[in-house]
PDB file of C-alpha atoms in Angstrom:
ATOM      1  CA  MET A   1      32.187 -16.992   7.852  1.00 57.00           C
ATOM      2  CA  ALA A   2      35.980 -17.353   7.788  1.00 59.00           C
ATOM      3  CA  ALA A   3      37.586 -19.862   5.505  1.00 61.00           C
ATOM      4  CA  GLY A   4      37.998 -23.247   7.084  1.00 61.00           C
ATOM      5  CA  GLU A   5      35.108 -22.920   9.554  1.00 66.00           C
ATOM      6  CA  PRO A   6      32.528 -25.696   9.388  1.00 69.00           C
ATOM      7  CA  ARG A   7      29.337 -24.856   7.523  1.00 72.00           C
ATOM      8  CA  ARG A   8      27.215 -25.290  10.599  1.00 76.00           C
ATOM      9  CA  VAL A   9      28.977 -22.346  12.172  1.00 79.00           C
ATOM     10  CA  GLY A  10      27.314 -20.171   9.596  1.00 78.00           C
ATOM     11  CA  TYR A  11      23.919 -21.137  10.907  1.00 80.00           C
ATOM     12  CA  LEU A  12      24.920 -19.834  14.300  1.00 84.00           C
ATOM     13  CA  TYR A  13      25.405 -16.383  12.774  1.00 84.00           C
ATOM     14  CA  VAL A  14      21.831 -16.263  11.516  1.00 86.00           C
ATOM     15  CA  LEU A  15      20.342 -17.899  14.699  1.00 89.00           C
ATOM     16  CA  PRO A  16      19.648 -14.595  16.557  1.00 90.00           C
ATOM     17  CA  ALA A  17      17.850 -13.110  13.600  1.00 91.00           C
ATOM     18  CA  LEU A  18      15.956 -16.372  13.062  1.00 91.00           C
ATOM     19  CA  ALA A  19      14.955 -16.439  16.710  1.00 92.00           C
ATOM     20  CA  VAL A  20      13.548 -12.862  16.516  1.00 93.00           C
ATOM     21  CA  TYR A  21      11.686 -13.748  13.297  1.00 91.00           C
ATOM     22  CA  VAL A  22      10.141 -16.818  14.861  1.00 92.00           C
ATOM     23  CA  ALA A  23       9.216 -15.112  18.145  1.00 91.00           C
ATOM     24  CA  PHE A  24       7.740 -11.852  16.780  1.00 90.00           C
ATOM     25  CA  LEU A  25       6.401 -12.820  13.341  1.00 89.00           C
ATOM     26  CA  LEU A  26       6.019 -16.557  12.728  1.00 92.00           C
ATOM     27  CA  PHE A  27       4.686 -17.505  16.154  1.00 93.00           C
ATOM     28  CA  PRO A  28       2.024 -14.675  16.300  1.00 92.00           C
ATOM     29  CA  LEU A  29       0.967 -15.552  12.751  1.00 92.00           C
ATOM     30  CA  LEU A  30       0.515 -19.235  13.600  1.00 94.00           C
ATOM     31  CA  HIS A  31      -1.184 -18.342  16.919  1.00 93.00           C
ATOM     32  CA  SER A  32      -3.635 -16.061  14.985  1.00 93.00           C
ATOM     33  CA  ALA A  33      -4.386 -18.941  12.595  1.00 94.00           C
ATOM     34  CA  TRP A  34      -5.222 -21.072  15.641  1.00 94.00           C
ATOM     35  CA  ILE A  35      -7.403 -18.407  17.204  1.00 93.00           C
ATOM     36  CA  SER A  36      -9.305 -17.968  13.923  1.00 92.00           C
ATOM     37  CA  LEU A  37     -10.723 -21.512  14.398  1.00 94.00           C
ATOM     38  CA  PHE A  38     -12.513 -20.451  17.521  1.00 92.00           C
ATOM     39  CA  ASP A  39     -15.533 -18.386  18.405  1.00 91.00           C
ATOM     40  CA  TRP A  40     -13.877 -16.268  21.062  1.00 88.00           C
ATOM     41  CA  ASP A  41     -14.634 -12.901  22.605  1.00 86.00           C
ATOM     42  CA  GLY A  42     -11.129 -12.403  23.974  1.00 82.00           C
ATOM     43  CA  LEU A  43     -12.140 -12.803  27.660  1.00 84.00           C
ATOM     44  CA  THR A  44     -14.015 -16.113  28.246  1.00 85.00           C
ATOM     45  CA  LEU A  45     -13.185 -19.553  26.971  1.00 85.00           C
ATOM     46  CA  GLY A  46     -13.608 -19.872  23.256  1.00 84.00           C
ATOM     47  CA  THR A  47     -15.613 -22.564  21.524  1.00 90.00           C
ATOM     48  CA  TRP A  48     -14.379 -24.550  18.561  1.00 91.00           C
ATOM     49  CA  ALA A  49     -15.817 -23.114  15.257  1.00 88.00           C
ATOM     50  CA  GLY A  50     -13.640 -24.779  12.678  1.00 86.00           C
ATOM     51  CA  LEU A  51     -13.697 -22.859   9.414  1.00 90.00           C
ATOM     52  CA  ASP A  52     -16.941 -21.038  10.183  1.00 91.00           C
ATOM     53  CA  ASN A  53     -15.134 -17.735  10.639  1.00 90.00           C
ATOM     54  CA  TYR A  54     -13.656 -18.082   7.157  1.00 91.00           C
ATOM     55  CA  PHE A  55     -17.050 -19.042   5.663  1.00 91.00           C
ATOM     56  CA  THR A  56     -18.407 -15.850   7.246  1.00 87.00           C
ATOM     57  CA  LEU A  57     -16.019 -13.794   5.113  1.00 84.00           C
ATOM     58  CA  PHE A  58     -17.987 -14.884   2.046  1.00 83.00           C
ATOM     59  CA  ALA A  59     -21.385 -14.803   3.660  1.00 87.00           C
ATOM     60  CA  GLU A  60     -21.353 -11.279   5.199  1.00 87.00           C
ATOM     61  CA  ALA A  61     -21.944  -8.498   2.671  1.00 87.00           C
ATOM     62  CA  GLY A  62     -20.120  -6.029   4.874  1.00 85.00           C
ATOM     63  CA  LEU A  63     -16.925  -8.103   4.855  1.00 87.00           C
ATOM     64  CA  ARG A  64     -17.120  -8.714   1.143  1.00 89.00           C
ATOM     65  CA  ALA A  65     -17.478  -4.932   0.699  1.00 91.00           C
ATOM     66  CA  ALA A  66     -14.403  -4.328   2.924  1.00 91.00           C
ATOM     67  CA  PHE A  67     -12.213  -6.532   0.762  1.00 91.00           C
ATOM     68  CA  GLY A  68     -13.705  -4.902  -2.350  1.00 92.00           C
ATOM     69  CA  HIS A  69     -12.798  -1.464  -1.009  1.00 92.00           C
ATOM     70  CA  ALA A  70      -9.226  -2.734  -0.407  1.00 91.00           C
ATOM     71  CA  LEU A  71      -9.001  -3.804  -4.038  1.00 91.00           C
ATOM     72  CA  VAL A  72     -10.258  -0.365  -5.125  1.00 93.00           C
ATOM     73  CA  LEU A  73      -7.625   1.285  -2.935  1.00 93.00           C
ATOM     74  CA  ILE A  74      -4.940  -0.642  -4.791  1.00 93.00           C
ATOM     75  CA  VAL A  75      -5.744   1.451  -7.888  1.00 94.00           C
ATOM     76  CA  PHE A  76      -5.179   4.666  -5.829  1.00 94.00           C
ATOM     77  CA  PHE A  77      -2.278   3.502  -3.624  1.00 94.00           C
ATOM     78  CA  SER A  78      -0.390   1.498  -6.232  1.00 92.00           C
ATOM     79  CA  ILE A  79      -1.416   1.784  -9.902  1.00 93.00           C
ATOM     80  CA  LEU A  80      -1.806   5.593 -10.044  1.00 95.00           C
ATOM     81  CA  PRO A  81       1.369   6.316  -7.994  1.00 94.00           C
ATOM     82  CA  VAL A  82       3.454   3.983 -10.222  1.00 94.00           C
ATOM     83  CA  CYS A  83       2.095   5.670 -13.410  1.00 94.00           C
ATOM     84  CA  LEU A  84       2.638   9.187 -11.999  1.00 93.00           C
ATOM     85  CA  GLY A  85       6.057   8.160 -10.662  1.00 92.00           C
ATOM     86  CA  LEU A  86       7.192   6.958 -14.064  1.00 92.00           C
ATOM     87  CA  VAL A  87       6.011  10.175 -15.759  1.00 91.00           C
ATOM     88  CA  LEU A  88       7.495  12.501 -13.184  1.00 89.00           C
ATOM     89  CA  ALA A  89      10.801  10.607 -12.793  1.00 88.00           C
ATOM     90  CA  SER A  90      11.255  10.531 -16.561  1.00 87.00           C
ATOM     91  CA  ALA A  91      10.414  14.208 -16.866  1.00 85.00           C
ATOM     92  CA  LEU A  92      12.795  15.235 -14.056  1.00 82.00           C
ATOM     93  CA  HIS A  93      15.612  13.133 -15.441  1.00 80.00           C
ATOM     94  CA  ARG A  94      15.170  14.239 -19.020  1.00 77.00           C
ATOM     95  CA  SER A  95      14.811  17.934 -18.267  1.00 74.00           C
ATOM     96  CA  ARG A  96      17.791  17.866 -15.832  1.00 69.00           C
ATOM     97  CA  VAL A  97      16.195  20.531 -13.687  1.00 68.00           C
ATOM     98  CA  ARG A  98      18.376  22.374 -11.219  1.00 72.00           C
ATOM     99  CA  GLY A  99      17.803  21.530  -7.593  1.00 71.00           C
ATOM    100  CA  LEU A 100      16.756  17.908  -8.364  1.00 71.00           C
ATOM    101  CA  GLY A 101      17.599  16.987  -4.781  1.00 74.00           C
ATOM    102  CA  PHE A 102      15.097  19.594  -3.548  1.00 78.00           C
ATOM    103  CA  PHE A 103      12.306  18.276  -5.818  1.00 76.00           C
ATOM    104  CA  ARG A 104      13.114  14.679  -4.727  1.00 75.00           C
ATOM    105  CA  THR A 105      12.820  15.787  -1.069  1.00 79.00           C
ATOM    106  CA  VAL A 106       9.528  17.607  -1.652  1.00 80.00           C
ATOM    107  CA  VAL A 107       7.788  14.703  -3.351  1.00 79.00           C
ATOM    108  CA  PHE A 108       9.125  12.187  -0.822  1.00 82.00           C
ATOM    109  CA  LEU A 109       7.994  14.403   2.078  1.00 84.00           C
ATOM    110  CA  PRO A 110       4.527  12.716   2.582  1.00 85.00           C
ATOM    111  CA  GLN A 111       6.397   9.431   3.196  1.00 83.00           C
ATOM    112  CA  VAL A 112       8.112  10.718   6.326  1.00 85.00           C
ATOM    113  CA  ILE A 113       5.078  12.429   7.833  1.00 87.00           C
ATOM    114  CA  ALA A 114       3.081  10.338  10.287  1.00 89.00           C
ATOM    115  CA  MET A 115      -0.029   8.974   8.546  1.00 88.00           C
ATOM    116  CA  VAL A 116      -2.244  10.278  11.358  1.00 90.00           C
ATOM    117  CA  VAL A 117      -0.948  13.796  10.675  1.00 92.00           C
ATOM    118  CA  VAL A 118      -1.580  13.348   6.948  1.00 91.00           C
ATOM    119  CA  ALA A 119      -5.097  12.125   7.679  1.00 91.00           C
ATOM    120  CA  VAL A 120      -5.968  15.079  10.022  1.00 92.00           C
ATOM    121  CA  ALA A 121      -4.579  17.566   7.596  1.00 93.00           C
ATOM    122  CA  TRP A 122      -6.515  16.204   4.640  1.00 92.00           C
ATOM    123  CA  GLN A 123      -9.634  15.840   6.752  1.00 91.00           C
ATOM    124  CA  GLN A 124      -9.460  19.661   7.264  1.00 92.00           C
ATOM    125  CA  ILE A 125      -8.731  20.286   3.627  1.00 93.00           C
ATOM    126  CA  LEU A 126     -11.656  18.177   2.410  1.00 90.00           C
ATOM    127  CA  ALA A 127     -14.171  19.471   4.997  1.00 90.00           C
ATOM    128  CA  PRO A 128     -17.361  20.973   3.518  1.00 88.00           C
ATOM    129  CA  ASP A 129     -16.133  24.477   4.377  1.00 89.00           C
ATOM    130  CA  GLY A 130     -12.435  23.584   3.906  1.00 88.00           C
ATOM    131  CA  PRO A 131      -9.821  25.131   1.638  1.00 91.00           C
ATOM    132  CA  LEU A 132     -10.551  22.782  -1.274  1.00 91.00           C
ATOM    133  CA  ASN A 133     -14.270  23.606  -1.556  1.00 90.00           C
ATOM    134  CA  SER A 134     -13.568  27.285  -0.918  1.00 92.00           C
ATOM    135  CA  ALA A 135     -11.109  27.344  -3.796  1.00 92.00           C
ATOM    136  CA  LEU A 136     -13.614  25.541  -6.058  1.00 90.00           C
ATOM    137  CA  ARG A 137     -16.376  28.055  -5.189  1.00 90.00           C
ATOM    138  CA  ALA A 138     -14.024  30.909  -5.723  1.00 90.00           C
ATOM    139  CA  LEU A 139     -13.338  29.584  -9.265  1.00 89.00           C
ATOM    140  CA  GLY A 140     -17.042  29.298  -9.952  1.00 87.00           C
ATOM    141  CA  LEU A 141     -16.963  25.490  -9.711  1.00 86.00           C
ATOM    142  CA  ASP A 142     -19.671  25.135  -7.101  1.00 85.00           C
ATOM    143  CA  ALA A 143     -20.946  21.919  -8.735  1.00 84.00           C
ATOM    144  CA  PHE A 144     -17.618  20.230  -7.775  1.00 84.00           C
ATOM    145  CA  ALA A 145     -17.679  21.358  -4.180  1.00 85.00           C
ATOM    146  CA  PHE A 146     -18.734  18.149  -2.486  1.00 84.00           C
ATOM    147  CA  ASN A 147     -18.876  16.945   1.094  1.00 87.00           C
ATOM    148  CA  TRP A 148     -15.929  14.720   0.165  1.00 88.00           C
ATOM    149  CA  LEU A 149     -15.823  12.559   3.278  1.00 88.00           C
ATOM    150  CA  GLY A 150     -19.495  12.743   4.148  1.00 86.00           C
ATOM    151  CA  GLU A 151     -20.972  11.205   1.026  1.00 86.00           C
ATOM    152  CA  GLU A 152     -20.859   7.502   0.159  1.00 85.00           C
ATOM    153  CA  SER A 153     -20.072   8.228  -3.500  1.00 87.00           C
ATOM    154  CA  THR A 154     -16.929  10.278  -2.771  1.00 89.00           C
ATOM    155  CA  ALA A 155     -15.528   9.185   0.598  1.00 90.00           C
ATOM    156  CA  LEU A 156     -13.550   6.142  -0.674  1.00 91.00           C
ATOM    157  CA  ILE A 157     -12.278   8.144  -3.647  1.00 92.00           C
ATOM    158  CA  ALA A 158     -11.102  10.989  -1.376  1.00 92.00           C
ATOM    159  CA  VAL A 159      -9.259   8.565   0.891  1.00 92.00           C
ATOM    160  CA  GLY A 160      -7.735   6.890  -2.156  1.00 93.00           C
ATOM    161  CA  LEU A 161      -6.484  10.140  -3.666  1.00 94.00           C
ATOM    162  CA  VAL A 162      -4.784  11.015  -0.384  1.00 93.00           C
ATOM    163  CA  GLY A 163      -3.076   7.623  -0.625  1.00 93.00           C
ATOM    164  CA  THR A 164      -2.021   8.513  -4.174  1.00 94.00           C
ATOM    165  CA  TRP A 165      -0.444  11.677  -2.908  1.00 93.00           C
ATOM    166  CA  VAL A 166       1.483   9.785  -0.167  1.00 92.00           C
ATOM    167  CA  GLN A 167       2.699   6.903  -2.349  1.00 92.00           C
ATOM    168  CA  THR A 168       3.734   8.972  -5.444  1.00 92.00           C
ATOM    169  CA  GLY A 169       6.764  10.348  -3.595  1.00 89.00           C
ATOM    170  CA  LEU A 170       8.045   6.813  -2.925  1.00 90.00           C
ATOM    171  CA  THR A 171       7.680   5.751  -6.534  1.00 92.00           C
ATOM    172  CA  VAL A 172       9.330   8.892  -7.888  1.00 90.00           C
ATOM    173  CA  VAL A 173      12.389   8.416  -5.677  1.00 89.00           C
ATOM    174  CA  LEU A 174      12.652   4.679  -6.602  1.00 91.00           C
ATOM    175  CA  PHE A 175      12.339   5.367 -10.338  1.00 92.00           C
ATOM    176  CA  LEU A 176      14.789   8.312 -10.261  1.00 88.00           C
ATOM    177  CA  ALA A 177      17.313   6.029  -8.677  1.00 89.00           C
ATOM    178  CA  GLY A 178      16.588   3.368 -11.302  1.00 90.00           C
ATOM    179  CA  ILE A 179      16.890   5.822 -14.216  1.00 89.00           C
ATOM    180  CA  GLY A 180      20.161   7.020 -12.790  1.00 87.00           C
ATOM    181  CA  ARG A 181      21.611   3.482 -13.261  1.00 87.00           C
ATOM    182  CA  ILE A 182      20.728   3.392 -16.981  1.00 87.00           C
ATOM    183  CA  SER A 183      23.719   3.984 -19.196  1.00 86.00           C
ATOM    184  CA  GLY A 184      23.546   7.309 -21.095  1.00 84.00           C
ATOM    185  CA  ASP A 185      24.820   5.453 -24.175  1.00 86.00           C
ATOM    186  CA  LEU A 186      21.455   3.707 -24.476  1.00 86.00           C
ATOM    187  CA  TYR A 187      19.625   7.049 -24.604  1.00 84.00           C
ATOM    188  CA  GLU A 188      22.230   8.415 -27.048  1.00 85.00           C
ATOM    189  CA  ALA A 189      21.828   5.395 -29.320  1.00 86.00           C
ATOM    190  CA  ALA A 190      18.054   5.763 -29.242  1.00 83.00           C
ATOM    191  CA  ARG A 191      18.222   9.397 -30.183  1.00 84.00           C
ATOM    192  CA  LEU A 192      20.646   8.636 -33.053  1.00 83.00           C
ATOM    193  CA  ASP A 193      18.042   6.168 -34.310  1.00 83.00           C
ATOM    194  CA  GLY A 194      15.500   8.990 -34.350  1.00 81.00           C
ATOM    195  CA  ALA A 195      13.587   7.938 -31.284  1.00 79.00           C
ATOM    196  CA  GLY A 196      11.248  10.554 -29.808  1.00 82.00           C
ATOM    197  CA  VAL A 197      10.449  11.038 -26.168  1.00 82.00           C
ATOM    198  CA  LEU A 198       7.718   8.377 -26.078  1.00 85.00           C
ATOM    199  CA  ARG A 199       9.715   5.774 -28.033  1.00 87.00           C
ATOM    200  CA  GLU A 200      12.783   6.438 -25.808  1.00 86.00           C
ATOM    201  CA  PHE A 201      10.655   5.940 -22.718  1.00 86.00           C
ATOM    202  CA  ARG A 202       9.042   2.751 -24.092  1.00 86.00           C
ATOM    203  CA  SER A 203      12.297   1.238 -25.532  1.00 86.00           C
ATOM    204  CA  VAL A 204      14.876   2.233 -23.000  1.00 87.00           C
ATOM    205  CA  THR A 205      13.464   3.593 -19.702  1.00 87.00           C
ATOM    206  CA  LEU A 206      10.552   1.196 -19.196  1.00 88.00           C
ATOM    207  CA  PRO A 207      12.416  -2.100 -19.804  1.00 89.00           C
ATOM    208  CA  ALA A 208      15.333  -1.004 -17.585  1.00 88.00           C
ATOM    209  CA  LEU A 209      12.983  -0.070 -14.771  1.00 89.00           C
ATOM    210  CA  ARG A 210      11.152  -3.396 -14.613  1.00 89.00           C
ATOM    211  CA  PRO A 211      12.853  -4.447 -11.293  1.00 89.00           C
ATOM    212  CA  ASP A 212      12.095  -1.044  -9.785  1.00 90.00           C
ATOM    213  CA  ILE A 213       8.512  -1.185 -10.963  1.00 91.00           C
ATOM    214  CA  ALA A 214       8.191  -4.620  -9.291  1.00 90.00           C
ATOM    215  CA  VAL A 215       9.527  -3.243  -6.008  1.00 90.00           C
ATOM    216  CA  ALA A 216       7.231  -0.184  -6.154  1.00 92.00           C
ATOM    217  CA  LEU A 217       4.177  -2.302  -6.968  1.00 91.00           C
ATOM    218  CA  THR A 218       4.891  -4.733  -4.170  1.00 90.00           C
ATOM    219  CA  LEU A 219       5.466  -2.026  -1.576  1.00 91.00           C
ATOM    220  CA  THR A 220       2.477   0.006  -2.535  1.00 92.00           C
ATOM    221  CA  VAL A 221       0.098  -2.943  -2.915  1.00 91.00           C
ATOM    222  CA  ILE A 222       1.066  -4.095   0.599  1.00 90.00           C
ATOM    223  CA  SER A 223       0.555  -0.570   1.879  1.00 89.00           C
ATOM    224  CA  SER A 224      -2.935  -0.344   0.310  1.00 90.00           C
ATOM    225  CA  LEU A 225      -4.086  -3.697   1.726  1.00 90.00           C
ATOM    226  CA  ARG A 226      -2.963  -2.953   5.283  1.00 86.00           C
ATOM    227  CA  THR A 227      -3.997   0.686   5.396  1.00 88.00           C
ATOM    228  CA  PHE A 228      -5.917   1.549   8.582  1.00 89.00           C
ATOM    229  CA  ASP A 229      -4.897   4.860  10.159  1.00 88.00           C
ATOM    230  CA  LEU A 230      -5.798   6.870   7.078  1.00 89.00           C
ATOM    231  CA  VAL A 231      -9.280   5.381   6.904  1.00 89.00           C
ATOM    232  CA  TYR A 232      -9.868   5.400  10.712  1.00 89.00           C
ATOM    233  CA  VAL A 233      -8.926   9.061  11.110  1.00 90.00           C
ATOM    234  CA  MET A 234     -10.478  10.526   7.932  1.00 89.00           C
ATOM    235  CA  THR A 235     -13.695   8.520   8.129  1.00 86.00           C
ATOM    236  CA  PRO A 236     -14.399   7.404  11.652  1.00 80.00           C
ATOM    237  CA  LEU A 237     -16.763   4.314  11.885  1.00 72.00           C
ATOM    238  CA  GLY A 238     -15.794   3.345   8.334  1.00 70.00           C
ATOM    239  CA  GLY A 239     -17.287   6.330   6.543  1.00 72.00           C
ATOM    240  CA  PRO A 240     -20.922   7.053   5.689  1.00 80.00           C
ATOM    241  CA  GLY A 241     -22.744   3.798   5.373  1.00 79.00           C
ATOM    242  CA  GLU A 242     -19.540   1.763   5.850  1.00 81.00           C
ATOM    243  CA  SER A 243     -18.438   3.049   2.445  1.00 85.00           C
ATOM    244  CA  THR A 244     -14.754   3.120   3.427  1.00 87.00           C
ATOM    245  CA  THR A 245     -14.415   0.049   5.599  1.00 89.00           C
ATOM    246  CA  VAL A 246     -11.327  -2.033   4.823  1.00 91.00           C
ATOM    247  CA  PRO A 247     -10.108  -5.407   6.215  1.00 91.00           C
ATOM    248  CA  ALA A 248      -7.661  -3.701   8.636  1.00 92.00           C
ATOM    249  CA  TYR A 249     -10.529  -1.612  10.064  1.00 91.00           C
ATOM    250  CA  GLU A 250     -12.752  -4.659  10.373  1.00 91.00           C
ATOM    251  CA  ILE A 251      -9.921  -6.464  12.310  1.00 92.00           C
ATOM    252  CA  TYR A 252      -9.700  -3.542  14.770  1.00 92.00           C
ATOM    253  CA  HIS A 253     -13.522  -3.230  15.102  1.00 90.00           C
ATOM    254  CA  ARG A 254     -14.122  -6.924  15.693  1.00 90.00           C
ATOM    255  CA  ALA A 255     -11.137  -7.584  17.990  1.00 91.00           C
ATOM    256  CA  PHE A 256     -11.352  -4.473  20.232  1.00 89.00           C
ATOM    257  CA  GLN A 257     -14.907  -3.209  20.008  1.00 88.00           C
ATOM    258  CA  SER A 258     -17.350  -6.041  19.215  1.00 87.00           C
ATOM    259  CA  GLY A 259     -15.561  -8.920  20.930  1.00 87.00           C
ATOM    260  CA  GLN A 260     -15.231 -11.135  17.812  1.00 90.00           C
ATOM    261  CA  VAL A 261     -11.551 -12.053  18.183  1.00 92.00           C
ATOM    262  CA  GLY A 262     -11.834 -15.286  16.264  1.00 92.00           C
ATOM    263  CA  SER A 263     -13.513 -13.538  13.333  1.00 92.00           C
ATOM    264  CA  ALA A 264     -10.858 -10.749  13.450  1.00 93.00           C
ATOM    265  CA  ALA A 265      -8.083 -13.394  13.318  1.00 94.00           C
ATOM    266  CA  ALA A 266      -9.694 -15.076  10.328  1.00 93.00           C
ATOM    267  CA  ILE A 267      -9.747 -11.699   8.486  1.00 93.00           C
ATOM    268  CA  GLY A 268      -6.150 -11.133   9.385  1.00 93.00           C
ATOM    269  CA  ILE A 269      -5.059 -14.555   8.069  1.00 94.00           C
ATOM    270  CA  THR A 270      -7.113 -14.078   4.881  1.00 93.00           C
ATOM    271  CA  LEU A 271      -5.588 -10.628   4.385  1.00 92.00           C
ATOM    272  CA  THR A 272      -2.062 -12.086   4.883  1.00 92.00           C
ATOM    273  CA  VAL A 273      -2.747 -14.782   2.245  1.00 93.00           C
ATOM    274  CA  LEU A 274      -4.125 -12.131  -0.128  1.00 91.00           C
ATOM    275  CA  VAL A 275      -0.974  -9.977   0.368  1.00 90.00           C
ATOM    276  CA  PHE A 276       1.293 -12.870  -0.382  1.00 90.00           C
ATOM    277  CA  ALA A 277      -0.769 -13.871  -3.436  1.00 92.00           C
ATOM    278  CA  LEU A 278      -0.874 -10.400  -4.926  1.00 89.00           C
ATOM    279  CA  SER A 279       2.859  -9.860  -4.168  1.00 87.00           C
ATOM    280  CA  ALA A 280       3.686 -13.081  -5.977  1.00 88.00           C
ATOM    281  CA  VAL A 281       1.591 -12.057  -9.010  1.00 88.00           C
ATOM    282  CA  VAL A 282       3.234  -8.586  -9.085  1.00 84.00           C
ATOM    283  CA  LEU A 283       6.712 -10.053  -8.916  1.00 81.00           C
ATOM    284  CA  ARG A 284       5.809 -12.555 -11.578  1.00 81.00           C
ATOM    285  CA  LEU A 285       4.397 -10.016 -13.966  1.00 79.00           C
ATOM    286  CA  ALA A 286       6.523  -6.903 -13.418  1.00 68.00           C
ATOM    287  CA  GLY A 287       9.770  -8.516 -12.274  1.00 59.00           C
ATOM    288  CA  GLY A 288      10.020 -11.310 -14.757  1.00 58.00           C
ATOM    289  CA  ARG A 289      12.869 -11.980 -17.125  1.00 51.00           C
ATOM    290  CA  ARG A 290      13.737  -8.927 -19.240  1.00 47.00           C
TER     291      ARG A 290
END
């Protein structure tokens, strides 16, 4: 806004963006909240249900399990990638390897590949006669050659580990950029004080990366809670015995397959509230005052 223009002119500059935000995000969200109060199949007139669809979330064991699976996936999609990202970024920065740009591109590559392609590729790798089990048998590790996606005990873990592989590239790139902003004088001072690798990481790198860790945790937690395509492609129908069902899959199943649009909207609203709540907690814990 140019000097001398009235303040209200500034609001006109943000009006187009605000209109798009209201039309394509806020209005659909509020409309979904309204639909969640009805028992509606998507075709005929709905009947008022009040908060029954929300009470169902706590009453149905399948829905509780879906939200539980989403919380488990946070470990694989968020906690593990952040830990691995910190270790890899610190190691790459400290060792000053040649071709750092190449390594950065390689680890970030899963982020630019369509998730459906990732899911199909890993579905083939994890098949009972796939490359992973063949390699394990060749090494004499037959006991570890599972039907990864066909057994209830391993299906969710297998999907989660693929998520770890995808998200680690994002965290490494974020943390490398963050470490690059840390003054070399701090590392030099720490070394003059006799700090080793671990103390240098704990005293210099980790505190300086708190804002980057907050961003990484927020992005990966949101990604884990809204994951759908990876689960849908790798384990159709929610895996063996619904062992990999997640809220996003339940929304799709109820809205487009079983005609429970009101229930699907209730799950979506609950998931949105959960995302906001966890994001607020993450920003509070990881992005607090240094």
